C-alpha positions as a printed Julia matrix, in Angstrom:
450×3 Matrix{Float64}:
 207.74  -56.57  288.26
 204.32  -54.9   288.46
 202.68  -52.98  285.66
 202.92  -49.64  287.54
 206.65  -50.11  288.08
 207.16  -50.7   284.35
 205.24  -47.53  283.48
 207.28  -45.56  286.02
 210.57  -46.76  284.54
 209.44  -45.92  281.0
 208.54  -42.39  282.1
 211.93  -41.96  283.76
 213.7   -43.08  280.58
 211.59  -40.73  278.49
 212.28  -37.76  280.77
 216.0   -38.56  280.76
 216.04  -38.54  276.97
 214.17  -35.24  276.87
 216.55  -33.74  279.44
 219.61  -34.46  277.33
 218.01  -33.95  273.92
 216.14  -30.71  274.44
 219.23  -28.57  275.09
 220.7   -29.77  271.81
 217.47  -29.03  269.95
 217.12  -25.56  271.45
 220.76  -24.86  270.73
 220.31  -25.91  267.11
 217.24  -23.73  266.74
 218.95  -20.7   268.28
 221.66  -20.6   265.6
 220.63  -18.67  262.5
 222.19  -19.27  259.11
 222.63  -16.61  256.44
 219.54  -17.75  254.54
 217.4   -17.85  257.68
 218.4   -14.3   258.62
 217.65  -13.07  255.1
 214.3   -14.83  254.97
 213.25  -13.49  258.37
 214.29   -9.93  257.44
 212.3   -10.04  254.18
 209.19  -11.39  255.89
 209.23   -8.67  258.59
 210.32   -5.65  256.54
 207.58   -3.02  256.32
 208.95   -1.37  253.17
 208.77   -4.66  251.28
 205.23   -5.18  252.56
 204.32   -1.77  251.13
 205.8    -2.84  247.8
 203.53   -5.86  247.8
 200.59   -3.57  248.51
 201.6    -1.51  245.46
 201.33   -4.7   243.43
 197.81   -5.28  244.73
 196.9    -1.7   243.86
 198.23   -2.24  240.33
 196.09   -5.36  240.08
 192.97   -3.29  240.82
 193.93   -1.01  237.9
 193.98   -4.08  235.64
 190.51   -5.1   236.8
 189.26   -1.57  236.15
 190.82   -1.66  232.67
 188.9    -4.85  231.9
 185.76   -3.08  233.07
 186.23   -0.43  230.37
 185.23   -3.05  227.79
 181.84   -3.5   229.44
 178.8    -1.32  228.64
 177.97    1.68  230.79
 174.49    1.42  232.32
 172.79    4.14  234.32
 169.27    4.9   235.52
 167.72    8.24  236.32
 164.56    9.24  238.15
 163.46   12.85  238.61
 160.53   13.95  240.74
 159.58   17.59  240.89
 156.88   20.22  240.59
 156.79   22.95  238.01
 155.76   26.48  239.06
 155.04   29.6   237.09
 155.3    29.93  233.32
 156.41   26.51  231.97
 155.78   24.07  229.13
 153.2    21.35  229.55
 154.94   18.09  228.5
 151.64   16.69  227.14
 150.6    19.62  224.91
 154.03   21.28  224.47
 152.26   24.6   225.11
 152.98   27.2   227.74
 150.95   27.03  230.91
 150.86   29.03  234.1
 149.48   26.24  236.22
 151.8    24.26  238.49
 151.97   20.52  237.95
 153.82   17.48  239.26
 156.07   15.4   237.0
 158.14   12.25  237.5
 160.49   11.05  234.74
 162.31    7.69  234.73
 165.04    6.7   232.3
 167.53    3.93  231.5
 170.71    4.73  229.51
 173.06    2.11  228.06
 176.25    3.03  226.21
 178.56    0.44  224.68
 181.93    1.68  223.36
 182.78   -0.1   220.12
 185.97    1.58  218.96
 188.23    4.18  220.58
 191.4     3.82  218.56
 192.54    0.77  220.59
 193.12    3.07  223.56
 191.38    0.67  225.96
 193.59   -2.2   224.77
 196.7    -0.08  225.2
 195.59    0.99  228.66
 195.02   -2.61  229.71
 198.44   -3.66  228.43
 200.05   -0.68  230.17
 198.5    -1.6   233.52
 199.69   -5.19  233.12
 203.21   -3.91  232.46
 202.94   -1.63  235.48
 201.99   -4.62  237.65
 205.0    -6.6   236.4
 207.24   -3.63  237.16
 205.86   -3.49  240.72
 206.44   -7.22  241.2
 210.01   -6.93  239.91
 210.62   -3.79  242.0
 209.51   -5.7   245.08
 212.02   -8.4   244.17
 214.75   -5.76  243.82
 213.89   -4.43  247.28
 214.12   -7.94  248.68
 217.52   -8.48  247.03
 218.84   -5.15  248.32
 217.71   -5.98  251.84
 219.15   -9.49  251.52
 222.52   -8.03  250.51
 222.51   -5.64  253.47
 221.63   -8.48  255.84
 224.34  -10.66  254.3
 226.96   -7.93  254.75
 225.86   -7.32  258.34
 225.87  -11.09  258.96
 229.48  -11.49  257.83
 230.5    -8.28  259.55
 229.16   -9.62  262.83
 230.89  -12.94  262.17
 234.16  -11.11  261.59
 233.83   -8.96  264.73
 232.91  -12.02  266.78
 236.0   -13.88  265.58
 238.14  -10.8   266.22
 236.82  -10.71  269.76
 237.75  -14.36  270.21
 241.27  -13.61  268.98
 241.49  -10.65  271.37
 240.48  -12.93  274.26
 243.08  -15.49  273.16
 245.75  -12.82  272.9
 244.89  -11.43  276.33
 245.09  -14.91  277.89
 248.51  -15.42  276.28
 249.69  -12.14  277.76
 248.41  -13.23  281.18
 250.3   -16.5   280.78
 253.49  -14.67  279.8
 253.0   -12.3   282.72
 252.75  -15.19  285.2
 255.82  -16.82  283.68
 257.75  -13.57  283.81
 256.85  -13.03  287.47
 258.22  -16.49  288.27
 261.4   -15.74  286.3
 261.81  -12.4   288.12
 261.41  -14.14  291.49
 264.11  -16.61  290.43
 266.31  -13.74  289.23
 266.36  -14.97  285.64
 264.59  -11.91  284.17
 264.71   -8.23  284.99
 261.9    -6.02  286.25
 261.93   -4.06  282.95
 260.9    -7.23  281.1
 258.08   -7.7   283.59
 256.9    -4.11  283.04
 256.97   -4.71  279.28
 254.69   -7.73  279.66
 252.32   -5.86  281.97
 252.11   -2.96  279.5
 251.31   -5.37  276.66
 248.71   -7.05  278.87
 246.93   -3.76  279.49
 246.99   -3.04  275.76
 245.47   -6.44  275.06
 242.75   -5.85  277.68
 241.95   -2.57  275.96
 241.81   -4.22  272.53
 239.53   -6.92  273.91
 237.13   -4.23  275.13
 237.21   -2.49  271.74
 236.57   -5.74  269.88
 233.7    -6.55  272.27
 232.09   -3.16  271.58
 232.5    -3.64  267.82
 230.87   -7.05  268.13
 227.9    -5.6   270.0
 227.47   -2.8   267.45
 227.56   -5.14  264.47
 225.07   -7.45  266.2
 222.79   -4.48  266.77
 223.01   -3.55  263.09
 222.05   -7.08  262.08
 219.09   -7.08  264.48
 217.86   -3.75  263.13
 217.93   -5.07  259.55
 216.07   -8.19  260.64
 213.56   -6.09  262.64
 214.42   -7.95  265.84
 214.3    -6.32  269.27
 217.59   -5.39  270.89
 216.8    -7.54  273.91
 216.27  -10.69  271.83
 219.15  -13.13  271.58
 220.63  -13.96  268.21
 223.29  -16.57  267.52
 224.55  -17.14  263.98
 226.43  -19.85  262.16
 227.97  -19.91  258.68
 226.69  -22.9   256.73
 229.18  -23.13  253.85
 232.79  -22.11  254.54
 234.51  -24.41  252.07
 236.85  -23.09  249.43
 236.7   -24.52  245.94
 239.2   -23.52  243.28
 236.66  -24.39  240.6
 234.52  -21.43  241.68
 236.82  -19.13  239.72
 236.42  -20.94  236.39
 233.38  -18.9   235.28
 234.42  -16.05  232.97
 233.27  -12.46  233.4
 231.33  -12.4   230.12
 229.55  -15.63  231.01
 228.63  -14.26  234.42
 227.3   -11.03  232.89
 225.28  -12.9   230.26
 223.7   -15.1   232.94
 222.93  -12.09  235.13
 220.98  -10.47  232.28
 218.57  -13.41  232.46
 218.36  -13.73  236.26
 218.52  -10.24  237.75
 215.16   -8.43  238.02
 216.84   -5.09  237.24
 217.25   -6.06  233.59
 213.62   -7.18  233.33
 212.5    -3.89  234.9
 214.48   -1.94  232.32
 212.82   -3.84  229.49
 209.37   -3.42  230.99
 209.89    0.3   231.57
 210.84    0.82  227.94
 207.81   -1.18  226.77
 205.54    0.79  229.1
 206.96    4.08  227.82
 206.36    2.97  224.23
 202.81    2.06  225.17
 202.23    5.52  226.62
 203.56    7.01  223.4
 201.15    4.83  221.46
 198.25    5.87  223.69
 199.06    9.53  223.06
 198.77    8.96  219.31
 195.39    7.25  219.67
 193.65   10.61  220.23
 193.63   11.16  216.46
 191.47    8.07  215.9
 187.67    8.33  215.76
 185.54    6.87  218.56
 182.37    4.86  217.98
 179.82    3.82  220.58
 176.3     2.36  220.6
 173.61    4.03  222.69
 170.24    2.86  223.94
 167.86    5.03  225.95
 164.54    4.12  227.55
 162.47    6.94  229.07
 158.98    7.41  230.5
 157.2     9.78  232.82
 154.23   10.64  234.98
 152.42   14.03  234.96
 149.44   15.03  237.06
 148.15   17.08  234.09
 147.44   13.89  232.15
 143.68   13.23  232.54
 141.19   10.88  230.92
 137.84   11.79  229.33
 136.14   11.87  232.68
 138.66   14.44  233.98
 140.45   12.12  236.35
 144.27   11.88  236.49
 145.5     8.82  234.61
 146.99    6.26  237.06
 150.75    6.17  237.62
 151.42    2.72  236.09
 149.24    3.44  233.06
 151.08    6.68  232.39
 154.45    4.93  232.58
 153.27    2.46  229.93
 151.71    5.13  227.72
 154.67    7.57  227.87
 157.33    4.98  227.14
 159.85    5.97  224.44
 162.97    4.2   223.18
 166.08    5.29  221.37
 168.79    3.22  219.67
 171.63    4.92  217.89
 175.29    4.97  217.04
 177.58    7.84  217.95
 180.7     8.61  215.92
 183.15   11.24  217.14
 186.03   12.36  214.94
 188.57   14.76  216.46
 189.47   17.5   214.0
 191.2    20.3   215.84
 191.96   20.9   219.5
 194.82   23.32  219.35
 198.3    21.77  219.6
 197.8    19.97  222.9
 197.58   16.49  221.35
 200.72   17.03  219.27
 202.54   18.29  222.36
 201.5    15.23  224.37
 202.85   12.95  221.66
 206.13   14.86  221.6
 206.41   14.68  225.42
 205.9    10.91  225.44
 208.49   10.52  222.71
 211.01   12.51  224.75
 210.16   10.5   227.88
 210.85    7.33  225.93
 214.31    8.65  225.07
 214.87    9.45  228.75
 213.92    5.91  229.76
 216.3     4.48  227.15
 219.16    6.67  228.42
 218.44    5.72  232.05
 218.38    2.03  231.12
 221.7     2.3   229.34
 223.24    4.06  232.33
 221.92    1.38  234.68
 223.29   -1.38  232.44
 226.74    0.21  232.63
 226.42    0.53  236.4
 225.39   -3.11  236.77
 228.23   -4.26  234.56
 230.71   -2.29  236.67
 229.2    -3.74  239.85
 229.42   -7.31  238.52
 232.95   -6.7   237.28
 234.1    -5.4   240.67
 232.49   -8.34  242.45
 234.12  -10.77  240.05
 237.58   -9.27  240.57
 237.07   -9.13  244.35
 236.06  -12.78  244.35
 239.18  -13.78  242.39
 241.46  -11.75  244.65
 239.76  -13.08  247.82
 240.43  -16.62  246.66
 244.14  -15.9   246.1
 244.48  -13.88  249.31
 242.95  -16.7   251.35
 245.42  -19.2   249.92
 248.38  -16.89  250.62
 247.09  -16.14  254.12
 247.09  -19.84  254.93
 250.75  -20.11  253.93
 251.6   -17.0   255.94
 249.82  -18.36  259.02
 251.71  -21.63  258.75
 255.04  -19.79  258.62
 254.15  -17.39  261.46
 252.98  -20.29  263.64
 256.35  -22.04  263.27
 258.23  -18.81  263.94
 256.18  -18.07  267.05
 256.7   -21.55  268.51
 260.44  -21.29  267.87
 260.52  -17.85  269.5
 258.83  -19.25  272.63
 261.58  -21.88  272.95
 264.27  -19.27  272.45
 262.62  -16.99  275.03
 262.53  -19.75  277.63
 266.23  -20.34  277.01
 266.96  -16.61  277.3
 268.09  -16.21  273.69
 265.58  -13.45  272.79
 263.86  -10.68  274.71
 260.25  -10.48  275.72
 259.73   -7.67  273.19
 260.8    -9.96  270.33
 258.58  -12.77  271.59
 255.53  -10.52  271.8
 256.19   -9.2   268.3
 256.21  -12.76  266.95
 253.05  -13.49  268.92
 251.33  -10.4   267.5
 252.4   -11.32  263.98
 250.87  -14.76  264.46
 247.61  -13.19  265.69
 247.54  -10.82  262.71
 247.94  -13.79  260.4
 245.01  -15.55  262.1
 242.94  -12.39  261.74
 243.87  -12.18  258.06
 242.76  -15.79  257.58
 239.38  -14.95  259.1
 239.02  -11.76  257.04
 239.92  -13.34  253.71
 237.79  -16.41  254.36
 234.71  -14.36  255.24
 235.38  -12.05  252.31
 235.58  -15.09  250.05
 232.3   -16.48  251.4
 230.55  -13.13  250.94
 231.73  -12.68  247.36
 230.88  -16.3   246.63
 227.29  -15.7   247.73
 227.09  -12.57  245.58
 228.47  -14.43  242.54
 225.88  -17.14  243.12
 223.23  -14.41  243.34
 224.21  -13.12  239.91
 223.83  -16.65  238.57
 220.52  -17.5   240.28
 218.9   -14.08  240.83
 218.23  -14.69  244.55
 220.15  -14.99  247.81
 217.87  -17.75  249.12
């Protein structure tokens, strides 16, 4: 065998492997899990991106608050010409002659004490940044919950459509059987009309279930910010039922949620921030102290030497240099009642924040309680639905045997068939409801859906 023949065979083997493997890979990649849908929706949601920008804006406020501890430095340069009756800066006497002057100055002010207002402002901005970060997390959790609900809603509608297709195919099978029985004279035409009527009803229900499936898929795509024309196939990762999931008590779940949910941290930070604003309002009664340093010089075309010539620019700047170092103390004594009113307003706002936090705690407790009870009931309903499906399956199979032997009518057979389909639908509903509530319970324990 030549070397080229060996290479050709290796390439053929490689292409054969790719041919059979690539469809499986693409199929695996096209199926989205709950977590993947949630993660994609969070990454492409514009409102959440704006929340992150709010956090960056809050970070700039923190940087500016740090800058308040630094000295304030400014320079000034004035160039102008005096006309008319004015004061000569060299003799401090009035003169009617116009003259040119140029003053240059450097001012430095260093705040030493302002009643800790700068410290309070810095701490307030840091709290505000934490609130923005936590608020962004709340937005992500809310979006994740909406995506999760839409995900399971689409899963339910898709399974309902599959059941409708199965039910329609069974009606078609019964219709073909009935036509054969009518041709043999075993069944009457009224029985055949009954089957055809049920078949048309099943075709209608299949169309309705298909439309519901398309609508729920569209809702999921909108939440994920995916185009309507893009394909989306989903798969549920964890559909197991575990009886041990119900062992966690309500009080334990609520205690854990207080540590994991960002809503509770936001409430605490809002109350701290409100207290800080109240503290900042009371700082206006403290004195303020700052150090000041000024350096000034100037040039005047009236400054002349003994020979009558104007003193050069650089020499005048050196000769006219003056410096000032001082300390400024400001003590507020009376400014009407505005400061007292501001303190009272911040105190009332603090009470409002405390009342809002208490109301939100009650709302969260009610929400957790309802989820906990729904999870417990979903677990029991799923177990009972399994038993009901087992019984309805046996009854339906027995009814088919009786129908073939002519012991029951077609109406009775179709009723047993429909009852069996309702039991299968109930299994799907309770199982998906259980999975949804299980994810929410896990969210309360971990603080995230991912």
